[in-house]
Coordinates of C-alpha atoms (C1' of nucleotides) in Angstrom, one line a residue:
Chain E
M1 CA 101.5 -80.0 19.1
T2 CA 101.5 -79.1 15.0
V3 CA 104.0 -79.0 13.2
A4 CA 104.7 -77.0 9.7
V5 CA 108.3 -77.8 7.5
V6 CA 108.8 -74.2 5.7
L7 CA 111.1 -75.6 2.5
F8 CA 112.8 -72.7 1.5
T9 CA 114.5 -72.9 -1.8
S10 CA 114.8 -70.0 -4.1
D11 CA 113.3 -67.8 -1.5
L12 CA 116.1 -67.4 1.4
R13 CA 114.3 -64.6 3.7
L14 CA 112.4 -64.1 6.5
H15 CA 111.0 -60.5 5.0
D16 CA 107.2 -60.9 2.6
H17 CA 107.8 -64.7 3.0
P18 CA 104.4 -66.2 2.6
P19 CA 105.2 -70.1 3.3
L20 CA 107.0 -69.3 6.3
R21 CA 104.0 -66.6 7.6
A22 CA 100.8 -69.3 6.3
A23 CA 103.1 -72.3 8.4
L24 CA 103.5 -69.6 11.2
A25 CA 99.8 -69.0 11.4
S26 CA 98.7 -72.7 11.3
S27 CA 101.0 -74.6 13.7
D28 CA 102.5 -73.8 17.0
E29 CA 105.9 -74.9 15.2
I30 CA 107.9 -74.6 12.4
V31 CA 111.0 -76.1 11.1
P32 CA 112.5 -74.3 8.7
L33 CA 114.6 -76.8 6.2
F34 CA 116.9 -75.7 3.4
V35 CA 118.0 -79.2 1.6
R36 CA 121.6 -79.4 -0.1
D37 CA 120.5 -80.9 -3.4
S38 CA 122.1 -83.4 -4.8
G39 CA 119.5 -83.3 -7.6
I40 CA 121.0 -79.6 -8.3
E41 CA 124.8 -80.0 -7.1
E42 CA 124.8 -82.8 -9.6
S43 CA 122.7 -81.5 -12.3
G44 CA 125.7 -78.7 -14.2
F45 CA 123.9 -76.3 -12.0
A46 CA 125.4 -75.8 -9.4
A47 CA 128.3 -73.1 -9.3
P48 CA 131.3 -72.1 -7.4
N49 CA 130.4 -68.7 -7.1
R50 CA 126.4 -69.7 -6.3
L51 CA 127.1 -71.7 -3.7
A52 CA 129.7 -69.7 -2.7
F53 CA 126.4 -67.1 -2.0
L54 CA 124.3 -69.3 -0.9
S55 CA 126.1 -70.6 1.7
D56 CA 125.9 -66.6 3.0
C57 CA 122.9 -67.2 2.2
L58 CA 122.1 -69.6 4.4
R59 CA 124.3 -68.8 7.9
D60 CA 122.1 -65.0 7.9
L61 CA 118.6 -67.2 7.3
D62 CA 119.8 -69.2 10.1
A63 CA 121.4 -65.7 12.2
G64 CA 117.4 -64.1 11.5
L65 CA 115.9 -67.3 13.2
R66 CA 118.1 -67.7 15.7
E67 CA 118.1 -64.3 16.9
R68 CA 113.4 -65.1 16.6
G69 CA 114.2 -67.9 18.4
G70 CA 114.8 -70.6 15.9
R71 CA 117.6 -71.7 13.3
L72 CA 117.6 -73.8 10.5
L73 CA 118.1 -76.3 9.4
V74 CA 119.8 -77.8 6.6
R75 CA 120.7 -81.4 5.2
S76 CA 121.7 -82.9 2.0
G77 CA 120.5 -85.1 -0.5
D78 CA 118.0 -86.2 -2.4
V79 CA 115.1 -83.2 -1.6
V80 CA 111.7 -85.0 -1.0
G81 CA 113.6 -88.1 0.4
E82 CA 114.8 -85.3 2.9
V83 CA 111.7 -83.6 3.5
G84 CA 109.9 -86.6 4.3
R85 CA 112.5 -87.8 6.8
I86 CA 111.9 -84.4 7.8
V87 CA 108.4 -85.2 8.1
S88 CA 108.3 -88.1 9.9
E89 CA 110.8 -86.8 12.7
T90 CA 108.8 -84.0 13.4
G91 CA 105.1 -85.8 13.0
A92 CA 104.4 -82.1 10.7
A93 CA 101.0 -82.3 9.4
D94 CA 101.9 -79.5 6.6
V95 CA 105.0 -78.5 4.4
H96 CA 104.9 -75.2 2.6
V97 CA 106.5 -74.1 -0.6
A98 CA 107.0 -71.5 -3.3
A99 CA 106.0 -72.4 -6.5
G100 CA 108.3 -72.0 -8.6
V101 CA 108.5 -71.7 -12.7
S102 CA 111.8 -74.5 -14.0
A103 CA 111.0 -78.2 -15.3
Y104 CA 112.8 -78.9 -12.5
A105 CA 111.1 -76.8 -9.9
R106 CA 107.4 -78.2 -10.8
R107 CA 108.7 -82.1 -11.5
R108 CA 109.9 -81.0 -7.3
E109 CA 106.2 -79.8 -6.5
E110 CA 105.1 -82.6 -7.6
R111 CA 107.3 -85.3 -6.2
L112 CA 106.1 -84.2 -3.6
R113 CA 102.8 -83.9 -3.2
E114 CA 103.1 -87.9 -4.1
A115 CA 105.2 -88.5 -1.3
L116 CA 103.5 -86.1 1.5
E117 CA 100.0 -86.6 0.3
S118 CA 100.2 -90.7 0.1
G119 CA 101.0 -89.9 4.0
G120 CA 98.8 -87.2 4.8
T121 CA 100.3 -84.0 4.8
R122 CA 99.5 -81.5 2.8
L123 CA 101.9 -79.7 0.6
H124 CA 100.8 -75.9 0.5
V125 CA 102.1 -74.3 -3.0
H126 CA 102.9 -70.6 -2.4
D127 CA 102.3 -68.3 -5.2
G128 CA 103.8 -64.6 -4.9
V129 CA 107.2 -65.2 -3.3
V130 CA 109.6 -65.7 -6.9
T131 CA 107.4 -63.3 -8.1
A132 CA 105.0 -60.7 -7.7
V133 CA 102.5 -61.4 -10.0
A134 CA 102.3 -65.5 -10.7
P135 CA 102.7 -67.1 -13.6
G136 CA 99.8 -67.1 -15.7
A137 CA 97.4 -64.8 -13.3
V138 CA 97.3 -62.6 -16.6
T139 CA 97.5 -63.7 -20.1
P140 CA 96.9 -62.5 -23.5
A141 CA 93.3 -63.7 -25.1
A142 CA 94.0 -66.3 -27.2
S143 CA 97.6 -68.0 -25.4
D144 CA 98.9 -69.2 -22.3
H145 CA 101.2 -67.0 -21.8
F146 CA 102.7 -63.5 -23.3
A147 CA 105.3 -63.0 -25.9
V148 CA 105.6 -59.4 -26.4
F149 CA 106.8 -57.3 -23.6
T150 CA 104.7 -54.7 -24.1
P151 CA 102.0 -55.5 -23.6
Y152 CA 102.6 -58.5 -21.3
F153 CA 104.1 -54.9 -19.2
R154 CA 101.2 -52.7 -18.9
R155 CA 98.9 -56.0 -18.1
W156 CA 101.3 -56.6 -15.3
S157 CA 101.5 -53.1 -14.5
A158 CA 97.4 -52.8 -14.1
Q159 CA 97.8 -56.2 -11.5
R160 CA 96.6 -55.5 -8.2
V161 CA 100.3 -56.5 -5.4
R162 CA 99.9 -57.5 -2.3
D163 CA 100.9 -55.7 1.0
A164 CA 104.7 -57.0 1.3
F165 CA 104.4 -59.3 4.8
A166 CA 106.7 -58.0 7.9
A167 CA 109.4 -61.0 8.9
P168 CA 108.1 -63.3 12.7
R169 CA 109.3 -61.4 15.4
T170 CA 109.7 -65.2 17.0
V171 CA 110.0 -68.7 15.2
R172 CA 109.8 -72.0 17.9
V173 CA 111.2 -75.2 16.3
P174 CA 111.2 -78.0 17.9
D175 CA 114.5 -79.5 19.8
G176 CA 114.9 -83.3 17.8
P177 CA 115.6 -83.2 14.5
G178 CA 119.9 -82.2 13.9
S179 CA 120.8 -80.2 10.9
E180 CA 124.5 -80.5 9.4
K181 CA 127.2 -77.3 9.8
V182 CA 126.6 -74.5 6.8
P183 CA 129.8 -74.6 5.5
A184 CA 131.3 -71.1 5.3
R185 CA 132.3 -69.9 1.6
G186 CA 135.9 -70.0 2.2
A187 CA 135.0 -74.2 1.8
V188 CA 134.5 -73.1 -2.5
S189 CA 136.5 -73.6 -4.3
G190 CA 137.3 -72.2 -7.8
V191 CA 135.1 -68.9 -6.5
S192 CA 135.4 -65.3 -8.4
E193 CA 137.3 -63.2 -6.3
G194 CA 134.9 -59.8 -6.7
L195 CA 132.4 -62.5 -5.7
A196 CA 130.0 -60.3 -3.9
E197 CA 128.4 -61.2 -0.5
G198 CA 125.5 -63.0 0.1
G199 CA 122.7 -63.1 3.6
E200 CA 119.5 -61.1 3.8
R201 CA 121.1 -58.5 5.6
Q202 CA 123.2 -57.8 3.5
A203 CA 120.5 -57.6 1.3
R204 CA 118.6 -55.4 2.7
K205 CA 121.7 -53.4 3.5
Q206 CA 121.4 -53.2 -0.1
L207 CA 118.0 -52.6 -0.8
T208 CA 118.1 -49.4 0.9
A209 CA 120.9 -47.6 -0.2
W210 CA 120.1 -48.1 -3.7
R211 CA 116.3 -46.7 -2.9
R212 CA 118.6 -43.5 -1.3
H213 CA 121.6 -42.9 -3.7
G214 CA 120.4 -45.1 -6.3
L215 CA 117.2 -45.4 -7.9
A216 CA 116.6 -41.3 -9.3
G217 CA 119.5 -41.7 -11.7
Y218 CA 118.7 -45.6 -13.1
E219 CA 116.7 -43.9 -16.2
E220 CA 119.7 -42.5 -17.2
G221 CA 122.1 -44.2 -15.8
H222 CA 121.7 -47.9 -16.5
D223 CA 123.0 -48.3 -19.3
D224 CA 126.0 -46.8 -18.6
L225 CA 129.2 -49.9 -18.7
S226 CA 131.3 -47.6 -16.4
G227 CA 128.6 -46.0 -14.0
D228 CA 128.3 -48.9 -12.3
A229 CA 124.5 -47.1 -11.4
T230 CA 122.5 -50.5 -11.9
S231 CA 121.4 -52.0 -8.9
R232 CA 123.3 -54.9 -8.6
L233 CA 120.1 -57.0 -6.0
S234 CA 119.7 -59.7 -9.4
P235 CA 121.8 -61.8 -7.0
H236 CA 119.4 -61.3 -3.8
L237 CA 116.6 -61.5 -6.1
H238 CA 118.0 -65.1 -7.4
F239 CA 118.2 -66.0 -4.0
G240 CA 115.0 -65.5 -2.9
T241 CA 116.7 -62.8 -0.6
L242 CA 115.2 -59.9 -0.7
S243 CA 111.4 -59.8 -2.6
P244 CA 110.2 -58.9 -5.3
V245 CA 106.7 -57.9 -4.4
E246 CA 108.5 -55.6 -1.6
L247 CA 111.2 -54.2 -4.3
I248 CA 107.7 -53.4 -6.1
H249 CA 106.5 -51.3 -3.5
R250 CA 109.9 -50.0 -2.3
A251 CA 110.2 -48.7 -5.9
R252 CA 107.2 -47.0 -6.5
S253 CA 106.6 -45.4 -3.6
A254 CA 110.2 -43.8 -3.9
G255 CA 108.6 -42.2 -6.9
G256 CA 110.2 -40.7 -10.0
A257 CA 111.5 -42.0 -13.7
G258 CA 114.0 -44.0 -12.3
A259 CA 111.5 -45.9 -10.2
E260 CA 109.5 -46.3 -13.1
A261 CA 112.5 -47.6 -15.5
F262 CA 113.6 -50.5 -12.8
V263 CA 109.9 -51.6 -12.5
R264 CA 110.1 -51.9 -16.3
Q265 CA 113.0 -54.1 -16.1
L266 CA 111.9 -56.1 -12.2
C267 CA 108.8 -56.8 -15.0
W268 CA 111.3 -58.3 -17.4
R269 CA 111.7 -61.2 -15.4
E270 CA 108.6 -61.9 -14.8
F271 CA 107.6 -61.5 -17.9
H272 CA 110.5 -64.7 -18.5
H273 CA 108.8 -66.8 -15.8
Q274 CA 105.8 -66.6 -16.9
V275 CA 107.5 -67.9 -20.8
L276 CA 109.1 -70.4 -18.8
A277 CA 106.5 -71.2 -16.8
A278 CA 104.4 -72.1 -20.4
R279 CA 107.0 -73.5 -22.3
P280 CA 109.5 -74.8 -20.2
A281 CA 111.3 -76.6 -22.8
A282 CA 112.7 -73.4 -23.8
S283 CA 115.3 -73.7 -21.5
R284 CA 117.2 -75.7 -23.5
Q285 CA 115.1 -75.9 -26.9
D286 CA 114.8 -73.1 -29.2
Y287 CA 111.5 -70.8 -28.1
R288 CA 110.7 -70.5 -31.9
T289 CA 113.2 -72.0 -33.8
R290 CA 114.6 -70.3 -37.1
H291 CA 116.5 -73.7 -38.1
D292 CA 120.0 -72.7 -37.3
H293 CA 122.8 -74.8 -37.6
W294 CA 125.3 -73.0 -35.1
R295 CA 128.9 -73.2 -35.9
S296 CA 130.9 -76.6 -34.9
G297 CA 134.3 -77.3 -34.7
A298 CA 137.5 -76.7 -34.2
D299 CA 137.6 -73.5 -35.2
A300 CA 134.6 -72.9 -33.4
S301 CA 136.1 -73.8 -30.3
K302 CA 138.9 -71.5 -30.7
D303 CA 136.0 -69.1 -31.1
V304 CA 134.1 -69.3 -28.0
E305 CA 137.5 -69.5 -26.0
A306 CA 138.7 -66.9 -27.1
W307 CA 135.2 -65.7 -25.9
R308 CA 135.0 -66.9 -22.5
Q309 CA 138.4 -65.9 -21.9
G310 CA 137.8 -62.3 -23.2
R311 CA 140.2 -62.4 -25.5
T312 CA 138.3 -61.6 -28.9
G313 CA 140.1 -58.6 -29.8
Y314 CA 137.1 -56.7 -29.2
P315 CA 137.7 -54.8 -26.6
V316 CA 134.1 -53.6 -25.0
V317 CA 133.5 -57.6 -25.2
D318 CA 136.7 -59.0 -23.4
A319 CA 136.1 -56.0 -20.8
A320 CA 132.9 -57.9 -20.5
M321 CA 134.1 -60.7 -20.6
R322 CA 135.9 -60.3 -18.0
Q323 CA 134.2 -58.4 -15.2
L324 CA 132.7 -61.9 -15.4
R325 CA 135.5 -64.0 -14.8
H326 CA 136.1 -61.9 -11.6
E327 CA 133.0 -60.9 -10.2
G328 CA 130.5 -63.4 -11.3
W329 CA 128.7 -60.9 -12.4
M330 CA 128.4 -59.0 -15.1
H331 CA 126.8 -55.0 -16.3
N332 CA 123.3 -56.0 -17.9
R333 CA 124.5 -53.9 -20.9
G334 CA 127.5 -55.9 -21.1
R335 CA 125.5 -59.2 -20.8
L336 CA 123.1 -58.2 -23.9
L337 CA 126.4 -57.0 -26.2
T338 CA 128.6 -60.3 -26.1
A339 CA 125.6 -63.0 -25.9
G340 CA 124.9 -60.9 -29.7
F341 CA 128.3 -61.1 -30.9
L342 CA 128.5 -65.0 -29.6
T343 CA 125.4 -65.6 -31.0
K344 CA 125.3 -63.1 -34.1
T345 CA 129.1 -62.3 -34.7
L346 CA 130.9 -65.5 -34.5
Y347 CA 127.1 -67.6 -34.9
V348 CA 128.0 -69.7 -32.4
D349 CA 125.0 -71.6 -30.3
W350 CA 123.3 -69.8 -27.7
R351 CA 123.0 -72.9 -25.7
I352 CA 127.5 -72.7 -25.0
G353 CA 126.4 -68.8 -24.0
A354 CA 124.4 -69.4 -21.8
Q355 CA 126.1 -72.2 -20.0
H356 CA 129.7 -70.4 -19.5
F357 CA 127.3 -67.8 -17.5
L358 CA 126.0 -69.9 -15.8
D359 CA 128.8 -71.4 -14.5
L360 CA 130.3 -68.4 -13.7
L361 CA 126.8 -66.1 -12.8
V362 CA 126.1 -65.8 -9.2
D363 CA 122.5 -64.5 -10.0
G364 CA 122.7 -67.7 -12.9
D365 CA 118.7 -67.5 -12.9
V366 CA 116.9 -70.3 -15.3
A367 CA 114.5 -68.2 -16.5
N368 CA 116.3 -65.0 -17.5
N369 CA 119.2 -66.3 -18.8
Q370 CA 118.3 -69.2 -20.9
L371 CA 115.2 -66.2 -22.2
N372 CA 117.5 -63.6 -22.1
W373 CA 119.9 -65.4 -24.5
Q374 CA 117.0 -66.9 -26.8
W375 CA 116.4 -63.4 -27.0
M376 CA 119.4 -61.8 -28.6
A377 CA 120.0 -65.6 -30.7
G378 CA 117.0 -64.1 -31.8
T379 CA 115.6 -67.5 -30.9
G380 CA 112.9 -66.5 -28.2
T381 CA 110.6 -64.1 -28.2
D382 CA 112.0 -60.8 -30.2
S383 CA 109.9 -59.2 -32.8
R384 CA 113.2 -58.5 -34.2
P385 CA 115.1 -62.2 -34.4
N386 CA 117.8 -60.8 -37.4
R387 CA 119.2 -57.8 -35.0
V388 CA 123.3 -57.6 -35.3
L389 CA 124.6 -55.6 -31.8
N390 CA 128.1 -54.0 -33.4
P391 CA 130.4 -54.6 -30.6
V392 CA 132.6 -51.5 -31.5
V393 CA 129.2 -48.9 -32.2
Q394 CA 128.9 -50.3 -29.0
G395 CA 131.4 -49.5 -26.5
K396 CA 131.4 -46.3 -28.3
R397 CA 127.7 -46.2 -27.0
Y398 CA 127.6 -47.5 -23.3
D399 CA 131.5 -47.0 -22.7
P400 CA 132.0 -43.4 -23.8
D401 CA 134.8 -42.3 -22.5
G402 CA 136.6 -46.4 -23.1
S403 CA 137.1 -46.1 -19.1
Y404 CA 135.2 -49.3 -19.1
V405 CA 137.2 -50.6 -20.9
R406 CA 140.3 -49.6 -19.3
R407 CA 139.1 -50.8 -15.8
W408 CA 139.0 -54.9 -16.9
V409 CA 141.7 -54.9 -20.1
P410 CA 145.0 -53.2 -18.6
E411 CA 146.6 -54.0 -21.9
L412 CA 144.6 -51.4 -23.4
A413 CA 145.0 -49.3 -19.6
A414 CA 147.5 -46.7 -21.7
V415 CA 144.8 -45.8 -24.2
S416 CA 143.1 -42.9 -23.8
G417 CA 139.5 -41.7 -24.8
A418 CA 137.1 -43.7 -26.8
A419 CA 140.2 -44.8 -29.2
V420 CA 140.6 -47.7 -26.9
H421 CA 137.5 -49.5 -28.8
E422 CA 139.4 -49.5 -32.1
P423 CA 143.1 -51.2 -31.0
W424 CA 143.8 -51.4 -35.0
K425 CA 143.8 -48.2 -35.6
L426 CA 145.9 -47.2 -33.3
R427 CA 149.8 -46.8 -35.1
G428 CA 153.6 -45.7 -33.6
P429 CA 155.5 -47.8 -31.4
A430 CA 153.7 -46.0 -28.1
H431 CA 150.8 -48.2 -29.8
D432 CA 152.1 -51.3 -30.2
R433 CA 150.6 -53.3 -27.9
P434 CA 151.7 -57.7 -28.8
D435 CA 150.1 -58.8 -25.8
Y436 CA 146.4 -58.4 -26.5
P437 CA 144.6 -60.3 -29.3
Q438 CA 143.9 -58.8 -32.8
P439 CA 139.8 -59.4 -34.3
V440 CA 138.8 -63.1 -34.0
V441 CA 136.6 -62.6 -37.4
E442 CA 135.7 -58.9 -39.0
L443 CA 132.6 -57.6 -38.3
A444 CA 131.5 -58.2 -42.3
D445 CA 132.7 -61.1 -41.9
G446 CA 130.4 -62.3 -39.0
L447 CA 127.3 -60.3 -40.9
A448 CA 127.6 -61.7 -43.6
R449 CA 127.9 -64.8 -42.2
F450 CA 124.9 -64.6 -40.2
R451 CA 122.9 -62.9 -43.3
K452 CA 123.6 -66.2 -45.1
A453 CA 122.8 -68.8 -42.3
R454 CA 119.1 -67.0 -41.6
G455 CA 118.4 -66.6 -45.8
L456 CA 118.5 -62.8 -45.6
D457 CA 119.9 -62.5 -48.8
Chain L
dA1 C1' 79.2 -65.8 -28.6
dT2 C1' 82.7 -66.9 -31.2
dA3 C1' 85.9 -67.5 -35.9
dT4 C1' 88.0 -64.9 -38.8
dT5 C1' 90.1 -60.5 -40.5
dT6 C1' 92.2 -56.2 -39.8
dT7 C1' 94.8 -53.0 -37.7
dT8 C1' 98.7 -51.8 -34.9
dA9 C1' 103.1 -51.4 -32.7
dT10 C1' 107.0 -54.3 -32.1
dG11 C1' 113.8 -52.8 -26.4
Chain R
dA1 C1' 107.5 -60.8 -39.3
dT2 C1' 104.7 -62.0 -35.6
dA3 C1' 101.6 -60.9 -30.9
dA4 C1' 97.5 -58.7 -29.2
dA5 C1' 94.4 -56.0 -29.8
dA6 C1' 90.2 -54.2 -32.3
dA7 C1' 86.4 -54.6 -36.0
dT8 C1' 84.2 -57.4 -38.4
dA9 C1' 81.1 -61.4 -40.1

DNA sequence: ATATTTTTATG
DNA sequence: ATAAAAATA
């Protein structure tokens, strides 16, 4: 009787799961294992919204495995120690895991390899799980990774993507080893009221609906804030309840301009993964420094707190920041404009903004979050590092009738149309609203400060 | 063949 | 300004 361990990490699904497939093909029994990793839970990376979503994912994964005759084992502690314990409890000869790109994931792989191989257990690290195209699979002639999106997109698009694997019909799990109970999401405190539901079943439901009703309108609708026409699949990609390989095939088979635009966005995710894989330090350090001396001190802290609370006095910024707090999710256009506002207009260190996003985002992901923040801060791969987004222009362009602002900023709910984007221009007692803050900074002052700091004058 | 320079394009 | 590809030495 041969046994293999499948260590689940950011791949909490049964469909299109290469490690699971490989383990089932080569062993009589498998041990599907998830470790609530003390290393992550103590690192500050764990956040209530993601822990709650994770509970959904684990319960659903367990249910899916039980339908197939198996079950999920959940343990808590150091991931390497727990895998070792399972291996000795079951006599497993192989451990399968998905390849990761973060410094943490790579260190985990290294430590697992060391710990297992000295005991004669083989570790198999699988590509094509977290990203469709493995980081490093395509590179430019003179570097180990692409630093510009467009040439990466061309090469990435030309790669053959393997067919998606079906979910297994049956899974045999040895009776012996015990599991902790998976807590319900209700056991997590500090969770956003409007947090989405996790789990593979929910992910597949959303994928089907998206393919039927959302994809076709994606190209023209994806930047419209109030239209909310993005896929909202990002949490499922982050937790791996959906496979990027399957998503790409499903989108391409639907066809059309919407599908093309959507696949392009999936490629941005893979672009950032291949940058981080090549430059793991970019999760904390400037990818390409502009020698910024970001603002600090009490004055800056006050602005940061206004930004976090959605009380900057710039309605579209505040609307997006309040959506983040309420849903644990923010529209992509909102992410760009709020990040641009913090880094360029308030001239605050991108790490402070990135951390706030990680504290709340259900899809908070090291590669996407940190590198998109760097992109907006001008310290990343943006070819125009000094671009500044004007929040009033952004508001009028991407929320032309103001309904996104009215949805999230009740103080302005009575203001009609695009006038909601410039509340300081409103006159008369009907428009006197002392509960909505004055702008924390004049845009011209912010711009001047930024230009001076970057030596642009 | 490989290094260097020029050209092209960049959310 | 700078990355990537193309052209050239």
